[in-house]
Amino acid sequence: WDHINRKDEL
Amino acid sequence: MNIFRLTGDLSHLAAIIILLLKIWKSRSCAGISGKSQILFAMVFTTRYLDLLTAYISLYNTSMKIIYIGCSYATVYLIYAKFKATYDGNHDTFRVEFLVVPVGGLSFLVNHDFSPLEILWTFSIYLEAVAILPQLFMISKTGEAETITTHYLFFLGLYRALYLINWVWRFYFEGFFDMIAIVAGVVQTILYCDFFYLYVTKVLKGKKLSLPA
């Protein structure tokens, strides 16, 4: 599962 | 950014503004759980510490500042300015039963054992249950002002829209964050009972009253 932990959400 | 996340953010912003204006204009916080508002201020504080470390966009930064500002202003109005109208007798949910397990879980289940990441995880888990004192207070008083139900509706709608946003991002960007998704599902489920009452009563012009 392609998991990217990007914090671009509020 | 997609339409679901944008409308979700605007729904969240609407909820925060509705509550702040309701308290400010009516000069009363009757029926509002101060405990939930403190938990929301904690959610924003622990989640948006990256304001100091990362710049994503003007939208991202300005929304975070607005959320933090409004949530602290709301807590200030409840516990300082309009303290006399705060209904402490009905706002009795034991928040330590939320903060302690959420704090423990954020140490056990997270993406990375770093301070910022654990605080972000704590804020995600806490947000999922932060509305419980408010829902508990409504069940105790047996009713809610109509404006308060609109506040709760937009607040519940925002995370439901985020769920759709995560489906969209998984499908189009291969992006997903299991912690945010699971917590978001729990958070939205907690509103289902309220959503049912909102649609069947408030939208038909009736007052929201629970069988006491």
PDB file of C-alpha atoms in Angstrom:
ATOM      1  CA  TRP A   1       0.000   0.000   0.000  1.00  0.00           C
ATOM      2  CA  ASP A   2       1.571   3.224  -1.160  1.00  0.00           C
ATOM      3  CA  HIS A   3       1.680   5.187   2.087  1.00  0.00           C
ATOM      4  CA  ILE A   4       2.982   8.742   2.037  1.00  0.00           C
ATOM      5  CA  ASN A   5       2.698  10.579   5.275  1.00  0.00           C
ATOM      6  CA  ARG A   6       2.411  14.098   3.800  1.00  0.00           C
ATOM      7  CA  LYS A   7       1.163  16.745   6.209  1.00  0.00           C
ATOM      8  CA  ASP A   8      -0.496  19.092   3.744  1.00  0.00           C
ATOM      9  CA  GLU A   9      -3.992  18.778   5.197  1.00  0.00           C
ATOM     10  CA  LEU A  10      -5.528  20.885   7.941  1.00  0.00           C
TER      11      LEU A  10
ATOM     12  CA  MET B   1      -6.448  20.140  -3.109  1.00  0.00           C
ATOM     13  CA  ASN B   2      -9.810  18.753  -4.246  1.00  0.00           C
ATOM     14  CA  ILE B   3     -13.395  19.957  -3.939  1.00  0.00           C
ATOM     15  CA  PHE B   4     -14.150  17.600  -1.058  1.00  0.00           C
ATOM     16  CA  ARG B   5     -11.245  18.800   1.041  1.00  0.00           C
ATOM     17  CA  LEU B   6     -11.984  22.454   0.198  1.00  0.00           C
ATOM     18  CA  THR B   7     -15.675  22.196   1.127  1.00  0.00           C
ATOM     19  CA  GLY B   8     -14.612  20.213   4.190  1.00  0.00           C
ATOM     20  CA  ASP B   9     -12.300  23.015   5.312  1.00  0.00           C
ATOM     21  CA  LEU B  10     -14.964  25.650   4.595  1.00  0.00           C
ATOM     22  CA  SER B  11     -17.529  23.596   6.533  1.00  0.00           C
ATOM     23  CA  HIS B  12     -15.089  23.405   9.439  1.00  0.00           C
ATOM     24  CA  LEU B  13     -14.448  27.142   9.242  1.00  0.00           C
ATOM     25  CA  ALA B  14     -18.205  27.794   9.115  1.00  0.00           C
ATOM     26  CA  ALA B  15     -18.736  25.719  12.256  1.00  0.00           C
ATOM     27  CA  ILE B  16     -16.014  27.565  14.143  1.00  0.00           C
ATOM     28  CA  ILE B  17     -17.330  30.975  13.058  1.00  0.00           C
ATOM     29  CA  ILE B  18     -20.979  30.055  13.788  1.00  0.00           C
ATOM     30  CA  LEU B  19     -20.070  29.079  17.345  1.00  0.00           C
ATOM     31  CA  LEU B  20     -17.910  32.146  17.955  1.00  0.00           C
ATOM     32  CA  LEU B  21     -20.621  34.494  16.601  1.00  0.00           C
ATOM     33  CA  LYS B  22     -23.371  32.706  18.532  1.00  0.00           C
ATOM     34  CA  ILE B  23     -21.551  33.222  21.826  1.00  0.00           C
ATOM     35  CA  TRP B  24     -20.454  36.765  20.961  1.00  0.00           C
ATOM     36  CA  LYS B  25     -23.845  38.011  19.689  1.00  0.00           C
ATOM     37  CA  SER B  26     -26.014  36.303  22.297  1.00  0.00           C
ATOM     38  CA  ARG B  27     -23.373  37.126  24.957  1.00  0.00           C
ATOM     39  CA  SER B  28     -24.071  33.660  26.311  1.00  0.00           C
ATOM     40  CA  CYS B  29     -22.496  30.221  26.099  1.00  0.00           C
ATOM     41  CA  ALA B  30     -25.522  28.376  27.449  1.00  0.00           C
ATOM     42  CA  GLY B  31     -25.676  24.836  26.133  1.00  0.00           C
ATOM     43  CA  ILE B  32     -22.066  24.933  24.940  1.00  0.00           C
ATOM     44  CA  SER B  33     -19.565  22.483  26.412  1.00  0.00           C
ATOM     45  CA  GLY B  34     -16.474  24.429  27.432  1.00  0.00           C
ATOM     46  CA  LYS B  35     -14.662  21.116  27.833  1.00  0.00           C
ATOM     47  CA  SER B  36     -15.109  20.265  24.163  1.00  0.00           C
ATOM     48  CA  GLN B  37     -13.831  23.703  23.206  1.00  0.00           C
ATOM     49  CA  ILE B  38     -10.737  23.226  25.357  1.00  0.00           C
ATOM     50  CA  LEU B  39     -10.144  19.865  23.673  1.00  0.00           C
ATOM     51  CA  PHE B  40     -10.466  21.503  20.236  1.00  0.00           C
ATOM     52  CA  ALA B  41      -7.968  24.184  21.244  1.00  0.00           C
ATOM     53  CA  MET B  42      -5.615  21.348  22.280  1.00  0.00           C
ATOM     54  CA  VAL B  43      -6.235  19.601  18.944  1.00  0.00           C
ATOM     55  CA  PHE B  44      -5.255  22.692  16.950  1.00  0.00           C
ATOM     56  CA  THR B  45      -2.287  23.537  19.166  1.00  0.00           C
ATOM     57  CA  THR B  46      -0.748  20.065  18.968  1.00  0.00           C
ATOM     58  CA  ARG B  47      -1.513  19.646  15.273  1.00  0.00           C
ATOM     59  CA  TYR B  48      -0.389  23.019  13.965  1.00  0.00           C
ATOM     60  CA  LEU B  49       3.000  23.272  15.659  1.00  0.00           C
ATOM     61  CA  ASP B  50       4.373  22.743  12.153  1.00  0.00           C
ATOM     62  CA  LEU B  51       3.412  26.382  11.570  1.00  0.00           C
ATOM     63  CA  LEU B  52       6.815  27.043  13.122  1.00  0.00           C
ATOM     64  CA  THR B  53       8.697  24.485  11.032  1.00  0.00           C
ATOM     65  CA  ALA B  54       7.085  24.120   7.596  1.00  0.00           C
ATOM     66  CA  TYR B  55       5.411  26.423   5.090  1.00  0.00           C
ATOM     67  CA  ILE B  56       3.004  24.598   2.764  1.00  0.00           C
ATOM     68  CA  SER B  57       0.856  27.388   1.295  1.00  0.00           C
ATOM     69  CA  LEU B  58      -0.721  30.714   2.194  1.00  0.00           C
ATOM     70  CA  TYR B  59      -4.077  28.938   2.413  1.00  0.00           C
ATOM     71  CA  ASN B  60      -2.687  26.270   4.761  1.00  0.00           C
ATOM     72  CA  THR B  61      -0.926  28.760   7.018  1.00  0.00           C
ATOM     73  CA  SER B  62      -3.776  31.284   7.176  1.00  0.00           C
ATOM     74  CA  MET B  63      -6.428  28.630   7.892  1.00  0.00           C
ATOM     75  CA  LYS B  64      -4.306  27.176  10.710  1.00  0.00           C
ATOM     76  CA  ILE B  65      -3.893  30.617  12.276  1.00  0.00           C
ATOM     77  CA  ILE B  66      -7.627  31.303  11.965  1.00  0.00           C
ATOM     78  CA  TYR B  67      -8.526  27.945  13.524  1.00  0.00           C
ATOM     79  CA  ILE B  68      -6.143  28.432  16.442  1.00  0.00           C
ATOM     80  CA  GLY B  69      -7.213  32.043  16.967  1.00  0.00           C
ATOM     81  CA  CYS B  70     -10.934  31.312  16.891  1.00  0.00           C
ATOM     82  CA  SER B  71     -10.678  28.269  19.154  1.00  0.00           C
ATOM     83  CA  TYR B  72      -8.755  30.177  21.826  1.00  0.00           C
ATOM     84  CA  ALA B  73     -11.133  33.123  21.482  1.00  0.00           C
ATOM     85  CA  THR B  74     -14.063  30.741  22.016  1.00  0.00           C
ATOM     86  CA  VAL B  75     -12.457  29.232  25.121  1.00  0.00           C
ATOM     87  CA  TYR B  76     -11.761  32.747  26.414  1.00  0.00           C
ATOM     88  CA  LEU B  77     -15.405  33.799  25.862  1.00  0.00           C
ATOM     89  CA  ILE B  78     -16.685  30.717  27.658  1.00  0.00           C
ATOM     90  CA  TYR B  79     -14.367  30.684  30.664  1.00  0.00           C
ATOM     91  CA  ALA B  80     -13.675  34.389  31.084  1.00  0.00           C
ATOM     92  CA  LYS B  81     -15.902  36.929  29.392  1.00  0.00           C
ATOM     93  CA  PHE B  82     -19.243  35.102  29.600  1.00  0.00           C
ATOM     94  CA  LYS B  83     -18.291  32.823  32.473  1.00  0.00           C
ATOM     95  CA  ALA B  84     -21.542  33.653  34.254  1.00  0.00           C
ATOM     96  CA  THR B  85     -23.545  31.979  31.469  1.00  0.00           C
ATOM     97  CA  TYR B  86     -21.401  28.834  31.416  1.00  0.00           C
ATOM     98  CA  ASP B  87     -23.531  25.830  32.376  1.00  0.00           C
ATOM     99  CA  GLY B  88     -20.940  23.935  34.430  1.00  0.00           C
ATOM    100  CA  ASN B  89     -23.535  21.696  36.048  1.00  0.00           C
ATOM    101  CA  HIS B  90     -24.286  19.986  32.758  1.00  0.00           C
ATOM    102  CA  ASP B  91     -20.766  20.090  31.307  1.00  0.00           C
ATOM    103  CA  THR B  92     -19.535  17.250  33.463  1.00  0.00           C
ATOM    104  CA  PHE B  93     -17.889  14.802  31.038  1.00  0.00           C
ATOM    105  CA  ARG B  94     -14.654  13.407  32.543  1.00  0.00           C
ATOM    106  CA  VAL B  95     -12.215  14.572  29.828  1.00  0.00           C
ATOM    107  CA  GLU B  96      -9.344  12.757  31.539  1.00  0.00           C
ATOM    108  CA  PHE B  97     -11.035   9.551  30.312  1.00  0.00           C
ATOM    109  CA  LEU B  98     -10.404  10.881  26.799  1.00  0.00           C
ATOM    110  CA  VAL B  99      -7.031  12.616  27.063  1.00  0.00           C
ATOM    111  CA  VAL B 100      -5.187   9.824  28.902  1.00  0.00           C
ATOM    112  CA  PRO B 101      -6.125   6.909  26.579  1.00  0.00           C
ATOM    113  CA  VAL B 102      -5.617   9.128  23.512  1.00  0.00           C
ATOM    114  CA  GLY B 103      -2.239  10.212  24.859  1.00  0.00           C
ATOM    115  CA  GLY B 104      -1.224   6.606  25.500  1.00  0.00           C
ATOM    116  CA  LEU B 105      -2.439   5.424  22.091  1.00  0.00           C
ATOM    117  CA  SER B 106      -0.514   8.192  20.303  1.00  0.00           C
ATOM    118  CA  PHE B 107       2.674   6.767  21.815  1.00  0.00           C
ATOM    119  CA  LEU B 108       1.779   3.213  20.776  1.00  0.00           C
ATOM    120  CA  VAL B 109       0.331   3.712  17.299  1.00  0.00           C
ATOM    121  CA  ASN B 110       2.038   6.374  15.184  1.00  0.00           C
ATOM    122  CA  HIS B 111       3.968   6.748  11.939  1.00  0.00           C
ATOM    123  CA  ASP B 112       7.180   7.942  13.552  1.00  0.00           C
ATOM    124  CA  PHE B 113       8.370   8.199  17.122  1.00  0.00           C
ATOM    125  CA  SER B 114       9.346  11.875  16.935  1.00  0.00           C
ATOM    126  CA  PRO B 115       7.859  14.657  19.115  1.00  0.00           C
ATOM    127  CA  LEU B 116       6.087  16.479  16.266  1.00  0.00           C
ATOM    128  CA  GLU B 117       4.706  13.219  14.853  1.00  0.00           C
ATOM    129  CA  ILE B 118       3.460  11.988  18.247  1.00  0.00           C
ATOM    130  CA  LEU B 119       1.806  15.359  18.902  1.00  0.00           C
ATOM    131  CA  TRP B 120       0.186  15.236  15.449  1.00  0.00           C
ATOM    132  CA  THR B 121      -1.049  11.695  16.152  1.00  0.00           C
ATOM    133  CA  PHE B 122      -2.326  12.792  19.569  1.00  0.00           C
ATOM    134  CA  SER B 123      -4.261  15.636  17.912  1.00  0.00           C
ATOM    135  CA  ILE B 124      -5.793  13.292  15.307  1.00  0.00           C
ATOM    136  CA  TYR B 125      -6.958  10.822  17.954  1.00  0.00           C
ATOM    137  CA  LEU B 126      -8.147  13.610  20.275  1.00  0.00           C
ATOM    138  CA  GLU B 127     -10.166  15.309  17.548  1.00  0.00           C
ATOM    139  CA  ALA B 128     -12.056  12.055  16.961  1.00  0.00           C
ATOM    140  CA  VAL B 129     -13.485  12.164  20.503  1.00  0.00           C
ATOM    141  CA  ALA B 130     -13.329  15.896  21.321  1.00  0.00           C
ATOM    142  CA  ILE B 131     -17.052  16.388  20.606  1.00  0.00           C
ATOM    143  CA  LEU B 132     -18.121  13.802  23.207  1.00  0.00           C
ATOM    144  CA  PRO B 133     -18.428  16.291  26.110  1.00  0.00           C
ATOM    145  CA  GLN B 134     -20.685  18.449  23.911  1.00  0.00           C
ATOM    146  CA  LEU B 135     -22.886  15.524  22.848  1.00  0.00           C
ATOM    147  CA  PHE B 136     -22.956  14.306  26.453  1.00  0.00           C
ATOM    148  CA  MET B 137     -24.056  17.779  27.629  1.00  0.00           C
ATOM    149  CA  ILE B 138     -26.895  17.838  25.087  1.00  0.00           C
ATOM    150  CA  SER B 139     -28.021  14.394  26.261  1.00  0.00           C
ATOM    151  CA  LYS B 140     -28.015  15.690  29.840  1.00  0.00           C
ATOM    152  CA  THR B 141     -29.908  18.925  29.146  1.00  0.00           C
ATOM    153  CA  GLY B 142     -32.159  17.012  26.721  1.00  0.00           C
ATOM    154  CA  GLU B 143     -32.119  19.811  24.158  1.00  0.00           C
ATOM    155  CA  ALA B 144     -29.901  22.129  22.094  1.00  0.00           C
ATOM    156  CA  GLU B 145     -30.383  25.615  20.654  1.00  0.00           C
ATOM    157  CA  THR B 146     -30.952  25.497  16.916  1.00  0.00           C
ATOM    158  CA  ILE B 147     -27.796  27.529  16.211  1.00  0.00           C
ATOM    159  CA  THR B 148     -25.813  24.978  18.232  1.00  0.00           C
ATOM    160  CA  THR B 149     -27.202  22.172  16.058  1.00  0.00           C
ATOM    161  CA  HIS B 150     -26.032  24.028  12.924  1.00  0.00           C
ATOM    162  CA  TYR B 151     -22.583  24.328  14.526  1.00  0.00           C
ATOM    163  CA  LEU B 152     -22.538  20.572  15.182  1.00  0.00           C
ATOM    164  CA  PHE B 153     -23.832  19.779  11.704  1.00  0.00           C
ATOM    165  CA  PHE B 154     -21.022  21.656   9.929  1.00  0.00           C
ATOM    166  CA  LEU B 155     -18.467  20.290  12.376  1.00  0.00           C
ATOM    167  CA  GLY B 156     -19.569  16.716  11.689  1.00  0.00           C
ATOM    168  CA  LEU B 157     -19.892  17.334   7.950  1.00  0.00           C
ATOM    169  CA  TYR B 158     -16.279  18.555   7.657  1.00  0.00           C
ATOM    170  CA  ARG B 159     -14.719  15.221   8.638  1.00  0.00           C
ATOM    171  CA  ALA B 160     -17.263  13.273   6.565  1.00  0.00           C
ATOM    172  CA  LEU B 161     -16.118  15.335   3.549  1.00  0.00           C
ATOM    173  CA  TYR B 162     -12.522  14.600   4.513  1.00  0.00           C
ATOM    174  CA  LEU B 163     -13.309  10.872   4.296  1.00  0.00           C
ATOM    175  CA  ILE B 164     -14.398  11.383   0.685  1.00  0.00           C
ATOM    176  CA  ASN B 165     -11.256  13.498   0.132  1.00  0.00           C
ATOM    177  CA  TRP B 166      -9.115  10.556   1.333  1.00  0.00           C
ATOM    178  CA  VAL B 167     -10.878   8.179  -1.069  1.00  0.00           C
ATOM    179  CA  TRP B 168     -10.231  10.708  -3.837  1.00  0.00           C
ATOM    180  CA  ARG B 169      -6.540  11.100  -2.909  1.00  0.00           C
ATOM    181  CA  PHE B 170      -6.019   7.350  -2.639  1.00  0.00           C
ATOM    182  CA  TYR B 171      -7.537   6.820  -6.059  1.00  0.00           C
ATOM    183  CA  PHE B 172      -5.854   9.756  -7.849  1.00  0.00           C
ATOM    184  CA  GLU B 173      -2.633  10.289  -5.871  1.00  0.00           C
ATOM    185  CA  GLY B 174      -2.037   6.956  -4.180  1.00  0.00           C
ATOM    186  CA  PHE B 175      -1.956   8.972  -0.939  1.00  0.00           C
ATOM    187  CA  PHE B 176      -3.542   7.769   2.261  1.00  0.00           C
ATOM    188  CA  ASP B 177      -2.884   8.071   5.963  1.00  0.00           C
ATOM    189  CA  MET B 178      -4.362   5.156   7.875  1.00  0.00           C
ATOM    190  CA  ILE B 179      -4.228   6.927  11.249  1.00  0.00           C
ATOM    191  CA  ALA B 180      -6.170   9.943   9.955  1.00  0.00           C
ATOM    192  CA  ILE B 181      -8.647   7.717   8.109  1.00  0.00           C
ATOM    193  CA  VAL B 182      -9.458   5.406  11.037  1.00  0.00           C
ATOM    194  CA  ALA B 183      -9.777   8.362  13.436  1.00  0.00           C
ATOM    195  CA  GLY B 184     -11.888  10.220  10.864  1.00  0.00           C
ATOM    196  CA  VAL B 185     -14.254   7.267  10.516  1.00  0.00           C
ATOM    197  CA  VAL B 186     -14.646   7.016  14.304  1.00  0.00           C
ATOM    198  CA  GLN B 187     -15.202  10.789  14.522  1.00  0.00           C
ATOM    199  CA  THR B 188     -17.884  10.762  11.824  1.00  0.00           C
ATOM    200  CA  ILE B 189     -19.640   7.728  13.312  1.00  0.00           C
ATOM    201  CA  LEU B 190     -19.971   9.581  16.628  1.00  0.00           C
ATOM    202  CA  TYR B 191     -22.046  12.218  14.797  1.00  0.00           C
ATOM    203  CA  CYS B 192     -24.432   9.749  13.120  1.00  0.00           C
ATOM    204  CA  ASP B 193     -26.940   9.835  15.965  1.00  0.00           C
ATOM    205  CA  PHE B 194     -26.880  13.637  15.882  1.00  0.00           C
ATOM    206  CA  PHE B 195     -27.107  13.745  12.064  1.00  0.00           C
ATOM    207  CA  TYR B 196     -30.285  11.629  12.267  1.00  0.00           C
ATOM    208  CA  LEU B 197     -31.861  14.005  14.796  1.00  0.00           C
ATOM    209  CA  TYR B 198     -30.686  17.037  12.813  1.00  0.00           C
ATOM    210  CA  VAL B 199     -32.227  15.842   9.540  1.00  0.00           C
ATOM    211  CA  THR B 200     -35.470  14.516  11.039  1.00  0.00           C
ATOM    212  CA  LYS B 201     -36.066  17.422  13.437  1.00  0.00           C
ATOM    213  CA  VAL B 202     -34.079  20.597  12.925  1.00  0.00           C
ATOM    214  CA  LEU B 203     -34.436  20.603   9.116  1.00  0.00           C
ATOM    215  CA  LYS B 204     -38.188  20.259   9.633  1.00  0.00           C
ATOM    216  CA  GLY B 205     -38.223  23.358  11.780  1.00  0.00           C
ATOM    217  CA  LYS B 206     -38.574  21.541  15.064  1.00  0.00           C
ATOM    218  CA  LYS B 207     -36.359  22.090  18.079  1.00  0.00           C
ATOM    219  CA  LEU B 208     -33.780  19.420  18.781  1.00  0.00           C
ATOM    220  CA  SER B 209     -34.937  17.759  21.981  1.00  0.00           C
ATOM    221  CA  LEU B 210     -33.921  14.328  23.173  1.00  0.00           C
ATOM    222  CA  PRO B 211     -36.279  12.081  25.085  1.00  0.00           C
ATOM    223  CA  ALA B 212     -34.967  13.048  28.538  1.00  0.00           C
TER     224      ALA B 212
END
